């Protein structure tokens, strides 16, 4: 699924990123615990989170996430925006809560059939 | 010709493949300047001049109803008729593309019709979603070629390969990053630099990712718990060894610290999404070999190795 489609489904606003028509999102990972993202998210995932500190962008960078979407209408501070621009990581923000954001994306078929590595 | 220039031959074949694989929507221009059928012809002068374009789609309620070209406009000017509506002069014989058409169909159509631009519509809703020119096609193909070329260049430039060519009994590349303690805002800078370095050396992306994750977790520990430390990476022909050392305070019970969920992190760290006792287990999980030793009061030393062998089975 293209990031632009994600934006549409989540009725999200793009804060950073211009190439949302070409960026591919394979999976989504909803988490407020960055260690969980590092441990379980697959590369190419969309990271949905309620945290807005700059380490969220760092986490996305390390875990090869395709983009970050802040939920519950959160707007990140300037240093987070700057880090995303430097690291070329698109940032979106949606007014929807985490549960509904994940639900809508799942319903539209994002990440079906390629679940988490529960066995590890 | 074909055999004497295998490189260019391969490239042509690749472009041929691309025009079948890529879709119109991958290359089209999405921001389309349109006019309404009930607009006066005289209003086109500014639109055409300002945007320096030779034709415009005519759109009524999202639906494409015609095309009006610079030629139509000049024709109208030359006849010196009084102002009329766009709908009276526009061409209704429409050549269109669907956004999910393969590029090869679009190229054929541009060629056959001799049109400079083709409107692109959504197959289901029939709404206008973009416009396609020959320039868009060429730019799209070049962009794709450039991405593929960069990926290939990185594969050839593989670090292990370089190291294997060096004649010595033992060879390694060594990088070190200094991590200041307590500076949460800058935390991750070292791991980010290490990641970019390994990537530019052409180390396989999935291995780079595992090293970056391990290094970042370790860097977080340095920042949160210690006065600072060093992260180093040794790139050897068959493996990369990550080593993280700090100057204190050490871990009382290493076995306990290795338990997932065990944490002594302060509340402020938890609020930022870290410190849930997953750091050390995560480092161990991402690596192929893991050692940790600690002396309370002195410091902690952690070593994680990553084998540069074939694809690690994701399910393992």
XYZ file of C-alpha atoms in Angstrom, chain A residues 19-76:
58
model
C 7.206 11.501 -1.891
C 4.139 9.949 -0.308
C 2.861 8.732 -3.696
C 5.854 6.464 -4.190
C 6.673 5.300 -0.658
C 5.505 1.756 -0.059
C 4.176 0.567 3.300
C 4.135 -3.218 3.849
C 2.946 -3.449 7.442
C 1.918 -1.304 10.349
C 3.117 -1.429 13.920
C 1.196 0.395 16.645
C 3.325 0.942 19.736
C 4.262 3.411 22.426
C 7.190 1.283 23.505
C 10.157 1.854 21.224
C 11.900 -1.355 22.275
C 8.902 -3.302 20.991
C 9.212 -1.520 17.661
C 12.907 -2.364 17.504
C 12.253 -5.980 18.445
C 9.171 -6.803 16.399
C 8.475 -4.327 13.586
C 9.477 -5.455 10.120
C 11.355 -3.206 7.756
C 9.051 -1.139 5.580
C 6.463 -0.789 8.355
C 4.392 2.233 9.183
C 4.945 3.172 12.811
C 1.782 4.371 14.592
C 2.503 5.942 17.943
C 1.279 8.409 20.537
C 4.823 9.480 21.430
C 6.320 12.511 19.703
C 9.884 12.817 21.043
C 12.828 12.764 18.585
C 13.785 9.216 19.597
C 10.671 7.993 17.799
C 12.274 9.173 14.559
C 15.584 7.570 15.547
C 13.754 4.310 16.220
C 12.090 4.460 12.811
C 15.458 5.152 11.207
C 17.141 2.187 12.938
C 14.274 -0.209 12.247
C 13.961 0.847 8.572
C 10.352 1.970 9.052
C 8.856 3.667 5.969
C 7.008 6.375 7.863
C 5.586 7.495 11.208
C 1.993 8.493 11.934
C 1.169 10.181 15.238
C -2.251 9.256 16.580
C -4.857 11.094 18.696
C -4.070 14.383 16.939
C -0.596 14.699 18.416
C 1.778 17.239 16.874
C 5.500 16.659 17.398
